[in-house]
Coordinates of C-alpha atoms in Angstrom, one line a residue:
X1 CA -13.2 51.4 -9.8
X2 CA -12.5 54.8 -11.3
X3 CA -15.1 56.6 -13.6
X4 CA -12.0 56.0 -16.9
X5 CA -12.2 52.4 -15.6
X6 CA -15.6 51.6 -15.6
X7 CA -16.2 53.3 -19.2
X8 CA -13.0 51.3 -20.2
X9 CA -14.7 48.1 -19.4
X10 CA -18.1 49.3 -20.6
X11 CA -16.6 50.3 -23.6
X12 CA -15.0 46.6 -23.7
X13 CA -18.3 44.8 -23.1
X14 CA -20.1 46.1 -26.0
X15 CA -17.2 45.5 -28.3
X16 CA -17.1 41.6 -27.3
X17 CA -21.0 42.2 -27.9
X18 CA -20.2 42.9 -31.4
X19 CA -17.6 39.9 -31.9
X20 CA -20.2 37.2 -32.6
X21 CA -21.9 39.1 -35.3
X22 CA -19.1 39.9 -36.8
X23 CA -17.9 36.7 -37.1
X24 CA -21.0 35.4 -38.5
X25 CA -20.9 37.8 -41.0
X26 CA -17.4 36.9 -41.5
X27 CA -18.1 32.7 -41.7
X28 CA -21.3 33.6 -44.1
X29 CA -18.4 35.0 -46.6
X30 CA -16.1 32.8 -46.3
X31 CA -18.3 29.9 -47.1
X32 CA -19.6 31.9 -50.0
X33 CA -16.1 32.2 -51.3
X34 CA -15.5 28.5 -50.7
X35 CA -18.8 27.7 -53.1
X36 CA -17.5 30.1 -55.8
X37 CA -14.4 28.4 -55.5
X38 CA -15.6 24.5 -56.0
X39 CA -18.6 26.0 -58.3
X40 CA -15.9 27.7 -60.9
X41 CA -14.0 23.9 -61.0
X42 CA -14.6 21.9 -64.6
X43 CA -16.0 18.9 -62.9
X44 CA -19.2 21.2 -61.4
X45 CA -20.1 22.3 -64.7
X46 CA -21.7 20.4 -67.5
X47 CA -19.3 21.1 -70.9
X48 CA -16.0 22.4 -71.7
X49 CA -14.6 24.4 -69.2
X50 CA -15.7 26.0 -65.8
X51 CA -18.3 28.6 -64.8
X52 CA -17.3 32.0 -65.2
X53 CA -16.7 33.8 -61.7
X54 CA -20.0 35.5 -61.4
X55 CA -22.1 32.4 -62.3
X56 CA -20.3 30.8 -59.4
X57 CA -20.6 33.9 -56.8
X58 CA -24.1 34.1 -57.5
X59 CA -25.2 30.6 -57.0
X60 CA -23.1 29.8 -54.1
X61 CA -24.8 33.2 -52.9
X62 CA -27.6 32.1 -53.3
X63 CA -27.7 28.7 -51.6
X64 CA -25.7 29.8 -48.6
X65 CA -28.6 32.5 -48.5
X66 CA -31.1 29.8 -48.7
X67 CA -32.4 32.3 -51.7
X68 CA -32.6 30.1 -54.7
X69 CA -32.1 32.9 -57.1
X70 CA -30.1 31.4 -60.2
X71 CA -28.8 33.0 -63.2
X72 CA -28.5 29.3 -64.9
X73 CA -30.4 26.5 -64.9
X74 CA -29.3 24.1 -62.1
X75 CA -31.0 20.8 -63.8
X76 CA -28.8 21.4 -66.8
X77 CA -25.6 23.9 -66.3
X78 CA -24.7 22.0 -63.5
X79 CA -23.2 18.6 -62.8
X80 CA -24.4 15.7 -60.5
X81 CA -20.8 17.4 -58.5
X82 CA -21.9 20.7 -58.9
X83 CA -25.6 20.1 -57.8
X84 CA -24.1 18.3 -54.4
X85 CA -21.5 21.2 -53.9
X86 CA -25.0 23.6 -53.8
X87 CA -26.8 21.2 -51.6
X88 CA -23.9 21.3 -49.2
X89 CA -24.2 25.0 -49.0
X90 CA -27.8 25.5 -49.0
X91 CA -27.7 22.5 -45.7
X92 CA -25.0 24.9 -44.1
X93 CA -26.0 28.0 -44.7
X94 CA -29.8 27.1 -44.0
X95 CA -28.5 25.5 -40.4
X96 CA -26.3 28.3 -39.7
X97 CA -22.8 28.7 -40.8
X98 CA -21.6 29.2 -36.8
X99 CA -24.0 26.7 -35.6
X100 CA -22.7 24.4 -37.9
X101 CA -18.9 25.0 -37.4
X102 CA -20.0 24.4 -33.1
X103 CA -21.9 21.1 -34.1
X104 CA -18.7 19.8 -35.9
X105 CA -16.3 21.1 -33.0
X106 CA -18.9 19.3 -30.3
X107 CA -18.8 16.0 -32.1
X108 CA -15.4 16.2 -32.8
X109 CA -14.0 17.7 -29.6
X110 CA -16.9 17.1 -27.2
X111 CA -16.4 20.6 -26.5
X112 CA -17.0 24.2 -28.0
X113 CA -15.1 27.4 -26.5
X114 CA -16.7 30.3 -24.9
X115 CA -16.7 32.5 -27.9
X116 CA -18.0 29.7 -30.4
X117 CA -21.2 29.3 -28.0
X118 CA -21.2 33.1 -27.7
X119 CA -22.0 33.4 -31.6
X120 CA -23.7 30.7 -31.9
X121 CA -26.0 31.4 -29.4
X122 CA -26.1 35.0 -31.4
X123 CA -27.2 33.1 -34.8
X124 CA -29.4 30.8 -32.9
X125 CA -31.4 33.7 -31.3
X126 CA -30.5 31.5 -27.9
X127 CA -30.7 33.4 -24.6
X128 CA -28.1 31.5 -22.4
X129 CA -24.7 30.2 -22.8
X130 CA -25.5 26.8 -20.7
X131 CA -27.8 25.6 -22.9
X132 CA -26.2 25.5 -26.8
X133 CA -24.7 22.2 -26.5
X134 CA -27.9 20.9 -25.8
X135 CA -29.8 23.3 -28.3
X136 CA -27.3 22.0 -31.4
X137 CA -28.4 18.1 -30.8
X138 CA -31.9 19.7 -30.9
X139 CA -31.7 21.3 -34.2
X140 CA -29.8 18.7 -35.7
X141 CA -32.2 16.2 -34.6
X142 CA -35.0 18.6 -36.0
X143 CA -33.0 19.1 -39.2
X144 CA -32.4 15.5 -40.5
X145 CA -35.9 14.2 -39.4
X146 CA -38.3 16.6 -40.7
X147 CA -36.0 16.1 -43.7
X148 CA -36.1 12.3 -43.7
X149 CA -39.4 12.3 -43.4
X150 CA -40.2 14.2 -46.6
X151 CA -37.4 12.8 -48.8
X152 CA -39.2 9.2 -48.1
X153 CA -42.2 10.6 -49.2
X154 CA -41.1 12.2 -52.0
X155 CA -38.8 9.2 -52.6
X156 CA -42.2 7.3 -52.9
X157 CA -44.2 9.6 -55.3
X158 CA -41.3 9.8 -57.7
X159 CA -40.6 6.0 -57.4
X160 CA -43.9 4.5 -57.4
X161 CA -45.6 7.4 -59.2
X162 CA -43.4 8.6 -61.7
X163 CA -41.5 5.7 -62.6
X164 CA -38.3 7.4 -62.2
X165 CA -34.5 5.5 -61.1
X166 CA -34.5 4.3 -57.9
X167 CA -31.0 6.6 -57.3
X168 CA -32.6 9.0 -59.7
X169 CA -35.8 9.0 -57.2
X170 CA -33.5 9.2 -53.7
X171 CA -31.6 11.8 -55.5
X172 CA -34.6 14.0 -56.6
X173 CA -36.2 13.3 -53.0
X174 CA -33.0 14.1 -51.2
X175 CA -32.4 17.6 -53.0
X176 CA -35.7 19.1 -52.4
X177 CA -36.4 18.2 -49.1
X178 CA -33.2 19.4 -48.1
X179 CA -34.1 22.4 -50.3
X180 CA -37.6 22.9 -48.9
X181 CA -37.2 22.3 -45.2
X182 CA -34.0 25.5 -45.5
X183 CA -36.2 27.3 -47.6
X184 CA -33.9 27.6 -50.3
X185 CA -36.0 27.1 -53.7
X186 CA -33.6 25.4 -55.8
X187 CA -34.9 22.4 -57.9
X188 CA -33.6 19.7 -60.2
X189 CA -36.0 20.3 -63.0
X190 CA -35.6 23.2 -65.5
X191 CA -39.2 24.8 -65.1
X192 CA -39.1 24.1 -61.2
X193 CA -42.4 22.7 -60.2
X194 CA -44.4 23.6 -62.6
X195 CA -44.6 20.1 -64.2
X196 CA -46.5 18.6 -60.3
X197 CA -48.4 21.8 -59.8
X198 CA -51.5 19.5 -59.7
X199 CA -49.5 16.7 -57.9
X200 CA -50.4 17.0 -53.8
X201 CA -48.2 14.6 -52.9
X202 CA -45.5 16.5 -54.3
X203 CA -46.8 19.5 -53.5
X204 CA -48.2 19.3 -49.9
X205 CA -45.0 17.3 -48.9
X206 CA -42.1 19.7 -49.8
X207 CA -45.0 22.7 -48.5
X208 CA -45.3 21.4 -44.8
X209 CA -41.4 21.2 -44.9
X210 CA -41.1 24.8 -45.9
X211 CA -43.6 25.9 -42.9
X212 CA -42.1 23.7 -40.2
X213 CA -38.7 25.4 -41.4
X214 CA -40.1 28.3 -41.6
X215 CA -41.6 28.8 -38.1
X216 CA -38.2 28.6 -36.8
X217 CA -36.4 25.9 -34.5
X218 CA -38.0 27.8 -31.5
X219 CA -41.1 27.5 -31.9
X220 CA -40.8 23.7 -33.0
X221 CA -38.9 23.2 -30.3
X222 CA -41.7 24.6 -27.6
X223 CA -44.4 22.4 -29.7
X224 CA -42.6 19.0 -29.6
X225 CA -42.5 20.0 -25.7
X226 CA -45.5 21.8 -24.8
X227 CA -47.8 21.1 -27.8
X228 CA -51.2 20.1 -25.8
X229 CA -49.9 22.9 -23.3
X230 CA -50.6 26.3 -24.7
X231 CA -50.4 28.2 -21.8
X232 CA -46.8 27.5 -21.3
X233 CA -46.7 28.9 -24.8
X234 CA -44.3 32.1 -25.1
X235 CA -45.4 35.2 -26.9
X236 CA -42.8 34.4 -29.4
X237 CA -44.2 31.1 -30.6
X238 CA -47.9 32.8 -30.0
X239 CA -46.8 35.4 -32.4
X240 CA -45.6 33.3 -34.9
X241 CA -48.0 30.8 -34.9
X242 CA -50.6 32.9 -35.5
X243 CA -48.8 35.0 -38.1
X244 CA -48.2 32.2 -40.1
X245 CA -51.5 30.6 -40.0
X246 CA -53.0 34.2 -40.6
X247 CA -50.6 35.0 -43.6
X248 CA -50.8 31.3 -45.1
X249 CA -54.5 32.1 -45.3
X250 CA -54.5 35.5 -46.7
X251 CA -52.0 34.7 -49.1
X252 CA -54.4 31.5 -50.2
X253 CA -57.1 33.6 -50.4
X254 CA -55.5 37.0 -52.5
X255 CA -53.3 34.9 -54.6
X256 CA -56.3 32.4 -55.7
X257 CA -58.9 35.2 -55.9
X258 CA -57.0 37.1 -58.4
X259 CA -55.5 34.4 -60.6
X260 CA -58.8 32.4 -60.7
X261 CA -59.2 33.1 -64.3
X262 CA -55.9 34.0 -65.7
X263 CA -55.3 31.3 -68.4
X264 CA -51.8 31.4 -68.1
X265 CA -51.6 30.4 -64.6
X266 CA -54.4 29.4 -62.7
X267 CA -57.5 29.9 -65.6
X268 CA -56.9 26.6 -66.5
X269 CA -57.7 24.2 -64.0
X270 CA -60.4 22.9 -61.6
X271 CA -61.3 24.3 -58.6
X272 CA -59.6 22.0 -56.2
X273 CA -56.2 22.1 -58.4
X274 CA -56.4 26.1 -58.1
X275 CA -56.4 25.9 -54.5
X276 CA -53.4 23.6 -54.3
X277 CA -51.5 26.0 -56.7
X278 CA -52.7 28.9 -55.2
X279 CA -51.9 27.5 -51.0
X280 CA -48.6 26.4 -52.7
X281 CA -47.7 29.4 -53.9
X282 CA -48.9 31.6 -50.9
X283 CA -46.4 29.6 -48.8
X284 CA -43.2 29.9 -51.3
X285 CA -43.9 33.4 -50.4
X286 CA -42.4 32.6 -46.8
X287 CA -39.0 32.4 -48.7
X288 CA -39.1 29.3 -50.1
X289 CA -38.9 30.2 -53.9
X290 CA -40.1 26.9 -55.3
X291 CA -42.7 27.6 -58.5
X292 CA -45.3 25.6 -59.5
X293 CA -47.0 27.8 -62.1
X294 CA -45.1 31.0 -63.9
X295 CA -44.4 33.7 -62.3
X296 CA -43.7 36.3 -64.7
X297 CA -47.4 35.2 -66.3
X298 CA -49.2 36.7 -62.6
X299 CA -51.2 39.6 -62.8
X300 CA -48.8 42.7 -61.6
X301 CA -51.5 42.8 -58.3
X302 CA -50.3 39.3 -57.1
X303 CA -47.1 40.5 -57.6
X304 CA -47.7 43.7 -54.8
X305 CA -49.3 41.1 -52.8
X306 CA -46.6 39.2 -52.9
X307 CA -44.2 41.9 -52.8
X308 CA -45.7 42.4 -48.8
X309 CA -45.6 38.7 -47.7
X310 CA -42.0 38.5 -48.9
X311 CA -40.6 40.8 -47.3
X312 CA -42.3 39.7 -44.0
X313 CA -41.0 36.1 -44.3
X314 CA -41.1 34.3 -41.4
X315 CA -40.3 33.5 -38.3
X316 CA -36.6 34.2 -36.4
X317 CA -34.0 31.7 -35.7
X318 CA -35.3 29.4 -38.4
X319 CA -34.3 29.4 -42.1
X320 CA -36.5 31.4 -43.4
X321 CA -35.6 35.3 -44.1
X322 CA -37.8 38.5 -44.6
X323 CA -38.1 41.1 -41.5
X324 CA -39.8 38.2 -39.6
X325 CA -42.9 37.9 -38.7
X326 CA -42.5 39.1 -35.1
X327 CA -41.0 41.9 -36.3
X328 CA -44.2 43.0 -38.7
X329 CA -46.4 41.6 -35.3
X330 CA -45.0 44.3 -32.6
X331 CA -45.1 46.9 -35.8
X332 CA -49.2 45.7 -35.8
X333 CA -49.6 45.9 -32.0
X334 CA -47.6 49.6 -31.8
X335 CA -49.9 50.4 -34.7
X336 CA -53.4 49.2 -32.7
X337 CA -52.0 50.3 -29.5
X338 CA -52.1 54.0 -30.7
X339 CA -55.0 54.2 -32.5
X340 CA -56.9 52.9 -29.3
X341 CA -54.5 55.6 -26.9
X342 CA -53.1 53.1 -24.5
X343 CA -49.9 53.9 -22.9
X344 CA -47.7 50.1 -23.0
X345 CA -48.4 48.2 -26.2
X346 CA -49.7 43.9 -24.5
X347 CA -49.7 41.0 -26.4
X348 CA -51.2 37.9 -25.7
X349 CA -51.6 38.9 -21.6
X350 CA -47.9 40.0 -21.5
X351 CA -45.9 44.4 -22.1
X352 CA -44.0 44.5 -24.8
X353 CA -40.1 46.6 -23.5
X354 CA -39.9 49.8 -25.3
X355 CA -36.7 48.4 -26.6
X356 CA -38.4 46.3 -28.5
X357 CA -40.5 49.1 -30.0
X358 CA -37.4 50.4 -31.2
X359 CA -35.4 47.2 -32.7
X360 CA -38.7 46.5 -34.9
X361 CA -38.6 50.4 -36.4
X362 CA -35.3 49.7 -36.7
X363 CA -35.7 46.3 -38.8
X364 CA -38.1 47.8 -41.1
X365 CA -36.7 51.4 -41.4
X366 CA -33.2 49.4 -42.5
X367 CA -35.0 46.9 -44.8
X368 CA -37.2 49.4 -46.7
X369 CA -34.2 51.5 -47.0
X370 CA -32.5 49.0 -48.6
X371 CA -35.1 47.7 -50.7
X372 CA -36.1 51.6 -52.4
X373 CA -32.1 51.7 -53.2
X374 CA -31.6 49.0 -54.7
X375 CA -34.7 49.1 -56.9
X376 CA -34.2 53.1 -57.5
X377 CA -30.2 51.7 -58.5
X378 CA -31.6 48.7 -61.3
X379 CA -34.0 51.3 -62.5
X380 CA -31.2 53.5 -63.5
X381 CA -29.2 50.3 -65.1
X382 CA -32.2 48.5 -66.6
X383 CA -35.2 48.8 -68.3
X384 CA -37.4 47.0 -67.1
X385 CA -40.7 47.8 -65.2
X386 CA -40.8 48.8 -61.5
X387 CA -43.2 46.1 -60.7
X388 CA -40.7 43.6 -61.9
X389 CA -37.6 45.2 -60.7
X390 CA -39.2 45.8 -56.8
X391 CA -40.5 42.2 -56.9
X392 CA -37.0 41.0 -57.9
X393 CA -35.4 43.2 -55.6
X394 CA -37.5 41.9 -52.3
X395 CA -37.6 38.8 -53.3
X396 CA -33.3 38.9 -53.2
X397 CA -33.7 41.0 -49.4
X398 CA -36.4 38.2 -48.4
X399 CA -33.9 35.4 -49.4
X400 CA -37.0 34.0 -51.3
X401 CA -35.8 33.5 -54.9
X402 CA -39.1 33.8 -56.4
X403 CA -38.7 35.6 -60.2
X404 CA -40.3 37.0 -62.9
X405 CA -38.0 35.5 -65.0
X406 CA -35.2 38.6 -65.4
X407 CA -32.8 37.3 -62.9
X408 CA -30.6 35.5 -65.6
X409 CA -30.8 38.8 -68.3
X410 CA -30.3 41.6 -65.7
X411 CA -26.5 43.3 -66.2
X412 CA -23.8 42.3 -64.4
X413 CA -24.1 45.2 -62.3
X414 CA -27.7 44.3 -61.7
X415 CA -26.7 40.5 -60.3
X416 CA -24.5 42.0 -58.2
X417 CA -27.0 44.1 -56.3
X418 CA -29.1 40.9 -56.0
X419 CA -26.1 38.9 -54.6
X420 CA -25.2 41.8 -52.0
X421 CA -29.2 41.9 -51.0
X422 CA -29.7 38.0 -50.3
X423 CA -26.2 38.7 -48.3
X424 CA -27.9 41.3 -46.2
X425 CA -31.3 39.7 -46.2
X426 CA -29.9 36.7 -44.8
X427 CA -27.9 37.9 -42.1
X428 CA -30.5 40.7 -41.2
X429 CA -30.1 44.3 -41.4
X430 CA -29.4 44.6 -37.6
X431 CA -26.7 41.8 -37.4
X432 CA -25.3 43.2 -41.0
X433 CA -24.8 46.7 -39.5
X434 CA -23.6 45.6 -36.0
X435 CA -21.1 43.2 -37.5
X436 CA -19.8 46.0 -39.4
X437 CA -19.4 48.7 -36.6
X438 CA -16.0 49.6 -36.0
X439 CA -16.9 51.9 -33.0
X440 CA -20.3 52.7 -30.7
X441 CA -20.5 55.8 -28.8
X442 CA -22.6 56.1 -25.6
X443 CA -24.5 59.4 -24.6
X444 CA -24.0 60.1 -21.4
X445 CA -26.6 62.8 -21.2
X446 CA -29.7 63.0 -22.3
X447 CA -31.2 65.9 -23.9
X448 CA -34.1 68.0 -22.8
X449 CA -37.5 66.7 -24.5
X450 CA -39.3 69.0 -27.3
X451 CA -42.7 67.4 -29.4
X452 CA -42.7 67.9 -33.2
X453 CA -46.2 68.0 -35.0
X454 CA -46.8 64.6 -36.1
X455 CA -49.6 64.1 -39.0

């Protein structure tokens, strides 16, 4: 094969390497436009008439981004329609648009083609072709029965403890466990969760859901098989594992420390009720976006707190969002790694690639970018305070949906940027800007080395 030949093909490789996330970006839109669509219909909206175009972009936005960001109040603006139209997308867009579309064409075809396991073993994070058919059953499975399993127990507390409908109480315990387990934030009642913020079996129910969906299908999937096994353990569910125990903790611990004796959030109550409120709030902070006491009442230092776990998130191929944990892990390890003077930079007995050094500088370099220009843009539009605007801004990026309450009265303009940030934060900053390339250039020489003063 000639030299033209062999960068031809090269050339064509990395292209078809860029298809998948392309088309995942593509399918992510295009369900988005569907759920404007059906959300702008009468029959989703509760009144005369249907919702204006950008109510419906920024909901359906919202729950195909698992954010749960809203600029109107699902319990009431919405119809019992409406409400399943956004639990729909928040199932789909929580699973994985592409993984989704595959698990249809398996059950309905018994087969998917070579480019749909391509991109959907992109979007799962899979490493080999061979195994997606069997890695869709496996999420699916995962998928309806850690979410059967909380929806009975909710179905229960809000049945037997609440007095509420029987359909009323599979409806309630339906939605939110659906809406936990994708970490997606949306409720049924007007003022979230603040109403069973003392309520553990509402609370501790819907949080374990969050964290299982959090952790990512990987990672449950290497438990269920190796659980009592750690050794066989990967460094990715290592990583994770202990990131999220580590984070959960700290987040407990900062969150609860400096809201102990605010009166308008955690002043009020007992000791053991301020460390439910204060666990469950550390963990909506992995994306979720549920709220069981008010945000915009937090001292502005929970909010910087807060600010940091958000934008970590949690862990990859699962439905939470955020840089992922991983990502902030190998940042940790590069960081210890240097300050000790070690050459390769081990984890857990095993060398991290130096192309992994790179991707995670990457990630974070991307996400802070975006983060300082979208708050820098709403601080030109708005008024409001930079601890508000940056907490709404990575809250959006981190798909988290957590708000001080300015969501519904930023501009236009301002709602805009949030819906184009959960966009991003969803998909990722890597697969957002490889599914846009139009063209890659390879170096074919390198150039001679020179050290700048660092420091």
């Amino acid at each position: 094969m000639s030299s033209a030949n062999r960068t031809e093909a090269a050339s064509a490789v990395r292209r078809s390497r860029l298809r998948p996330a392309r088309t995942i970006v593509a399918a992510f839109g295009l369900a988005i436009a569907l759920g404007t669509a059906l959300l702008m219909l009468p029959i989703s909206k509760v009144g005369e008439g249907g919702a204006s175009f950008l109510e419906a972009l920024f909901t359906a936005t919202s729950a195909v981004c698992v954010t749960g960001h809203v600029v109107v109040d699902t319990a009431t603006f919405w119809t019992p329609f409406g409400q399943v139209v956004i639990l729909a997308l928040i199932q789909v867009g929580g699973f994985g648009i592409m993984t989704f579309a595959s698990l249809v064409g398996l059950a309905v075809l018994r087969k998917i083609s070579l480019r749909s396991r391509l991109t959907t073993a992109t979007e799962a994070h899979s490493f080999g072709l061979d195994d997606v058919s069997g890695l869709l059953g496996r999420v699916a499975r995962i998928t309806l029965v850690i979410q059967g399993a909380v929806a009975v127990l909710l179905f229960l507390r809000f049945s037997l403890g609440y007095g509420e409908p029987i359909g009323r109480a599979v409806w309630l315990a339906v939605f939110h466990s659906v809406s936990a387990f994708n970490n997606a934030g949306f409720s049924l009642f007007s003022d979230n969760l603040v109403p069973y913020a003392l309520d553990p079996f509402i609370c501790l129910p819907i949080a374990a859901a969050i964290i299982l969906g959090g952790i990512g299908f990987p990672v449950i999937m290497q438990l269920r098989k190796h659980l009592r096994h750690t050794l066989k353990w990967t460094m990715n569910t290592r990583i994770v594992l202990a990131g999220t125990i580590t984070l959960l903790v700290a987040g407990t611990v900062y969150i609860t420390a400096i809201e102990w004796s605010n009166p308008a959030t955690l002043g009020a109550m007992e000791w053991p009720q301020k460390l439910l409120a204060g666990f469950f709030t550390s963990v909506q902070t992995r994306t979720a976006g549920f709220n069981s006491i008010d945000i915009g009442a937090m001292d502005p230092a929970s909010w910087i707190g807060m600010d940091v776990l958000m934008l970590i998130g949690g862990g990859p191929a699962g439905t939470a969002g955020g840089i992922k944990i991983t990502t902030f892990a190998v940042l940790f390890f590069i960081l210890v790694t240097e300050l000790r003077g070690e050459g390769a930079v081990n984890v857990f007995g095993k060398r991290l690639p130096r192309s992994v050094h790179r991707e995670a500088i990457t990630v974070v370099l991307l996400a802070v970018g975006v983060v300082v220009t979208a708050t820098v843009t709403l601080m030109l539009i708005t008024d409001v305070t930079l601890d508000r605007l940056l907490f709404e801004v990575v809250s959006a990026f981190g798909t988290v949906g957590l708000s001080t309450g300015i969501t519904a009265d930023l501009p236009p303009a301002g709602q805009v940027i949030l819906i184009l940030l959960m966009f991003i934060g969803r998909l990722g900053p890597i697969t957002f800007a490889s599914g846009l390339a139009l063209a890659d250039r390879r170096i074919t020489y390198e150039l001679p080395k020179e050290r700048p003063i660092i420091g």
